[in-house]
Coordinates of C-alpha atoms in Angstrom, one line a residue:
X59 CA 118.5 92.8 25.7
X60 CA 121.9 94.5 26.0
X61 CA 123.8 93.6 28.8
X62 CA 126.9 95.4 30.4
X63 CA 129.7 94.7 32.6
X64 CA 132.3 96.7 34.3
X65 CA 135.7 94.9 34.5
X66 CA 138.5 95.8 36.9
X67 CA 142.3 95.2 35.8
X68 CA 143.8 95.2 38.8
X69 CA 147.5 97.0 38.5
X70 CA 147.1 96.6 34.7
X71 CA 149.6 99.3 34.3
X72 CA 152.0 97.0 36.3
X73 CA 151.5 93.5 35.9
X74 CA 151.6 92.6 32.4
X75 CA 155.0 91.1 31.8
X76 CA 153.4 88.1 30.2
X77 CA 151.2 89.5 27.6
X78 CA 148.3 88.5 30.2
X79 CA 146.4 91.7 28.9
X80 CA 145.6 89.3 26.2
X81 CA 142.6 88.3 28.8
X82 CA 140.9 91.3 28.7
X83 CA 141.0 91.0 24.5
X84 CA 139.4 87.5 24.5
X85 CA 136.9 88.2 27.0
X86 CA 135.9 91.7 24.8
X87 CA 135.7 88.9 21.8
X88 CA 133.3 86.8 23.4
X89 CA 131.2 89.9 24.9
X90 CA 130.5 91.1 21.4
X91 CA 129.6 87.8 20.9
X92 CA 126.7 87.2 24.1
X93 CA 126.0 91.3 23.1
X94 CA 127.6 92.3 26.3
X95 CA 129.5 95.5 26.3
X96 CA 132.8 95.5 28.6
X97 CA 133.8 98.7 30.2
X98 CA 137.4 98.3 31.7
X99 CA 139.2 100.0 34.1
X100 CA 142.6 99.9 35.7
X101 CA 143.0 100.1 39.2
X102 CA 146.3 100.9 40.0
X103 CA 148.5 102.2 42.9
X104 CA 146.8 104.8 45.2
X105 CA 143.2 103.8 43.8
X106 CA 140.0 102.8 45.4
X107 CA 138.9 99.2 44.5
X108 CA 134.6 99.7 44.6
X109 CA 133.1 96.1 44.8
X110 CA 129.2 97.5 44.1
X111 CA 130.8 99.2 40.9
X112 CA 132.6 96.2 38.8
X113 CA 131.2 93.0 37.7
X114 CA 134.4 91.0 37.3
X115 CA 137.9 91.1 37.7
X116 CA 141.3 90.6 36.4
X117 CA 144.5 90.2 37.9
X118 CA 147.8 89.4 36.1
X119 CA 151.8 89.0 36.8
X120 CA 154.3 90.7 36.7
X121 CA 158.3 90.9 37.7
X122 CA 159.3 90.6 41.2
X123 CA 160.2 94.2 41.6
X124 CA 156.5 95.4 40.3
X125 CA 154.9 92.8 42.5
X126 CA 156.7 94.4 45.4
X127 CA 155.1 97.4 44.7
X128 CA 151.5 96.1 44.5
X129 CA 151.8 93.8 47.6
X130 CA 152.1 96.9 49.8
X131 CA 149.7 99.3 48.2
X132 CA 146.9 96.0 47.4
X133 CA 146.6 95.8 51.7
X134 CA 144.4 99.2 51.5
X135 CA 142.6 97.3 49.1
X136 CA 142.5 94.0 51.1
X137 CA 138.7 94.6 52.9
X138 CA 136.5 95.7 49.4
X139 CA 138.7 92.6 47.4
X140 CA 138.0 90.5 49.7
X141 CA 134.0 91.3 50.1
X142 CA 133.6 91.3 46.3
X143 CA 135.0 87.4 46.3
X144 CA 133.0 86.5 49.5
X145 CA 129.8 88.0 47.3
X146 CA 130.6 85.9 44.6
X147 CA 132.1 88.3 42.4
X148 CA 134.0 86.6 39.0
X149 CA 138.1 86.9 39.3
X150 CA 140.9 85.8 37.0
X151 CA 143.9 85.5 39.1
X152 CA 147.4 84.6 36.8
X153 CA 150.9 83.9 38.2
X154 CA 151.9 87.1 40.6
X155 CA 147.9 87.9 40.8
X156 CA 147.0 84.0 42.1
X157 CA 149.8 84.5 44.3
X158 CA 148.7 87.8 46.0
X159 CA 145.5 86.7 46.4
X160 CA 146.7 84.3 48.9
X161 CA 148.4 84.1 52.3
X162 CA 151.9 85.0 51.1
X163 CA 154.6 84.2 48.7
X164 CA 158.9 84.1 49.2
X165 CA 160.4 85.8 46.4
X166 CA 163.6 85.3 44.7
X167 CA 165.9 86.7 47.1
X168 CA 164.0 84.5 49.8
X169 CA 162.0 87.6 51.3
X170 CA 157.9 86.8 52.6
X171 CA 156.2 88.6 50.4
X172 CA 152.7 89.1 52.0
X173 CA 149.2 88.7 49.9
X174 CA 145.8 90.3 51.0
X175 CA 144.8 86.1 52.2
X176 CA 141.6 86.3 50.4
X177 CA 141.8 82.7 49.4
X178 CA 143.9 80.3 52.2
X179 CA 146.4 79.2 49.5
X180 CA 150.3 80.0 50.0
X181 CA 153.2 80.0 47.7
X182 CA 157.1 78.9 48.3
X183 CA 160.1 78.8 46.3
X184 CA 161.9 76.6 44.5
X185 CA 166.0 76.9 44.4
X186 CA 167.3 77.5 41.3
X187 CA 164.2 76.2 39.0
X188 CA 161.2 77.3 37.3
X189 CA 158.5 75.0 36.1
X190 CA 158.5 75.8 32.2
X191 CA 156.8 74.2 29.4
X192 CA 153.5 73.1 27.5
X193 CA 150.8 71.7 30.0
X194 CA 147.2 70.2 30.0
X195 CA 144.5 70.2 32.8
X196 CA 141.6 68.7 33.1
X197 CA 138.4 70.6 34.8
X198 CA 136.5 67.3 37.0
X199 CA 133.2 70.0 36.9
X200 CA 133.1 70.5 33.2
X201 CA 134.9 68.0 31.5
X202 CA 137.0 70.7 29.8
X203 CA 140.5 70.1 28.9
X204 CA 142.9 73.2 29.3
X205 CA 145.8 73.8 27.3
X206 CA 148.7 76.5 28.7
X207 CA 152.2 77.3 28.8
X208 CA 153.5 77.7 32.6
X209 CA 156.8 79.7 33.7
X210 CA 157.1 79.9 37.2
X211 CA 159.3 79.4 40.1
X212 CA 157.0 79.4 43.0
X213 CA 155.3 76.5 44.2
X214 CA 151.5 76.6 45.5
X215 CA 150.0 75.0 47.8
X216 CA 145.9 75.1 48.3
X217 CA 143.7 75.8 51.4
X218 CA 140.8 74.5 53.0
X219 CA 137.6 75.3 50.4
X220 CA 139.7 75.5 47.7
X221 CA 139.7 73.2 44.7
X222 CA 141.9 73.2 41.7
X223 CA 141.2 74.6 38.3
X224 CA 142.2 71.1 36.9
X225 CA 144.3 67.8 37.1
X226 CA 147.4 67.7 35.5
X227 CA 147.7 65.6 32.4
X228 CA 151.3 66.7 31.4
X229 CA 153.2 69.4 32.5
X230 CA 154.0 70.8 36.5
X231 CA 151.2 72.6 38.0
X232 CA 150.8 73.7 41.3
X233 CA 154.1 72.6 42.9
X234 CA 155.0 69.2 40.5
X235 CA 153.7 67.4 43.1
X236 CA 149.8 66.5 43.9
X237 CA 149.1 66.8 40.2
X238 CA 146.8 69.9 40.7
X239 CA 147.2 73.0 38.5
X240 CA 145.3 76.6 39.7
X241 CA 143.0 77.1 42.1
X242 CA 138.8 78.1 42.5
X243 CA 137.2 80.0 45.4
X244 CA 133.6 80.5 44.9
X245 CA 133.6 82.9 41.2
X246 CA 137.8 83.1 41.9
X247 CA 139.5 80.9 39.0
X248 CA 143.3 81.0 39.4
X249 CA 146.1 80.0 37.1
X250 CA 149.7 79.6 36.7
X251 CA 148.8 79.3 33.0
X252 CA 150.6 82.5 30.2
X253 CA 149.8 82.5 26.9
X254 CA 147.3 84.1 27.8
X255 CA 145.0 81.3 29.3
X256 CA 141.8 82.5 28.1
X257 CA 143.3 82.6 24.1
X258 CA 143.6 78.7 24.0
X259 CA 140.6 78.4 26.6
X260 CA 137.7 80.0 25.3
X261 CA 135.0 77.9 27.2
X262 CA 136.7 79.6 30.6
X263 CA 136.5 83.0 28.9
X264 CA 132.6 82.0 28.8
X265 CA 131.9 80.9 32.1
X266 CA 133.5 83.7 33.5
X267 CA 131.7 86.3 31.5
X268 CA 128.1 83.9 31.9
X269 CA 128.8 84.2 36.3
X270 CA 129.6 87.5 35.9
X271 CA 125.9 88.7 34.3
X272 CA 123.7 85.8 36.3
X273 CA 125.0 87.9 39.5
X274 CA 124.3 91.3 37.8
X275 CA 121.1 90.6 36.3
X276 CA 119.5 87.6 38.3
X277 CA 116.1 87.6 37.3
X278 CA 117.0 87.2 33.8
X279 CA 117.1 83.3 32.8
X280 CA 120.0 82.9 30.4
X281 CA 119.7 79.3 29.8
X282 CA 117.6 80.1 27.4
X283 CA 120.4 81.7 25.6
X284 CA 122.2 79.6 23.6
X285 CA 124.7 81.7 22.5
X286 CA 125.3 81.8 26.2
X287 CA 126.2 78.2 27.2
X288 CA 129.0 76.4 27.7
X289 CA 129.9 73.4 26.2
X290 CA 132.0 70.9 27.2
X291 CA 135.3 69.6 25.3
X292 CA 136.3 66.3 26.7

């Protein structure tokens, strides 16, 4: 059987400062790979975000001024974002897109900058530092170690029915403090990670493309599949 998924780059004309388009490539790789065709499509400033038409989603960084931009226009797109998370819809959420996803973050001048609250998590600033370097998580579901390269300055803090996307092993995370890196909400996995995360991680790249077709097709039993399954890499 040939499967499909629609994917929605959120702002992808905007928010791509880190080479976090790279995403979308790997997750085309492993589609080939399951047979799954990918149709992606940017949805920018002024535009409509449909949660019965897309299958998963993707949401990257970008520079202060550009995340400015999509903070105001993403509140027209705060009600169908958030119904397609509460429905379980599969998100990747990286650096300026984890961080609009939540309550709010300050930017560099100091200024609120408000996110659509979707997930309960908040972000603050630090003065005068960034958290940069090589870093390694650990997933506690899966086992899975994950490899990344973090640049940021704010620091995150998660909300009630949230969980991390891993433990630090080495490196910052979060906030440098409760050794968490990233954040999941139901199919939402968040990162702080560059690089771009799904490059080094290609067991993630799998399990969001393998939520993404059990919620489209949910009759279909792909356990069965090998080619499907995730393994883990302790």
């Amino acid at each position: 059987m040939k499967y499909t998924l629609n994917v929605a780059h959120l702002y992808g004309d905007l928010l791509n400062t880190y080479g976090d388009i790279g995403n979308l490539l790997v997750l085309e790789y492993y589609a080939k790979k399951m047979d799954v065709t990918l149709n992606t499509e940017i949805v920018s400033i002024g535009q409509p975000f449909d949660p019965q038409k897309f299958d998963l989603a993707f949401f990257g960084g970008g520079q202060d001024y550009e995340q400015m931009i999509v903070s105001r226009d993403i509140q027209e797109k705060k009600a169908a974002l958030s119904t397609f998370i509460e429905t379980d819809g599969p998100v990747l959420a990286i650096c300026g897109g984890y961080q609009l996803l939540g309550k709010y973050y300050i930017g560099a001048q100091g200024e609120r900058i408000n996110g659509i609250g979707a997930l309960p998590h908040y972000t603050e600033s630090q003065d005068n530092h960034r958290f940069i370097g090589d870093i390694v998580i650990k997933n506690k579901e899966t086992g899975q170690k994950y490899h990344g390269f973090e640049n940021h300055n704010g620091i995150t803090f998660l909300g009630q029915n949230e969980r991390p996307l891993g433990d630090v092993l080495s490196g910052h995370g979060n906030n440098g403090k409760d050794k968490t890196e990233g954040a999941i909400y139901k199919n939402v996995f968040c990162s702080y990670f560059h690089g771009p995360i799904l490059a080094r991680n290609g067991e993630l790249a799998k399990r969001l493309l393998l939520l993404a077709l059990k919620r489209k097709y949910p009759t279909t039993d792909f356990s069965q599949q090998e080619h499907l399954q995730i393994k883990p890499t302790y």
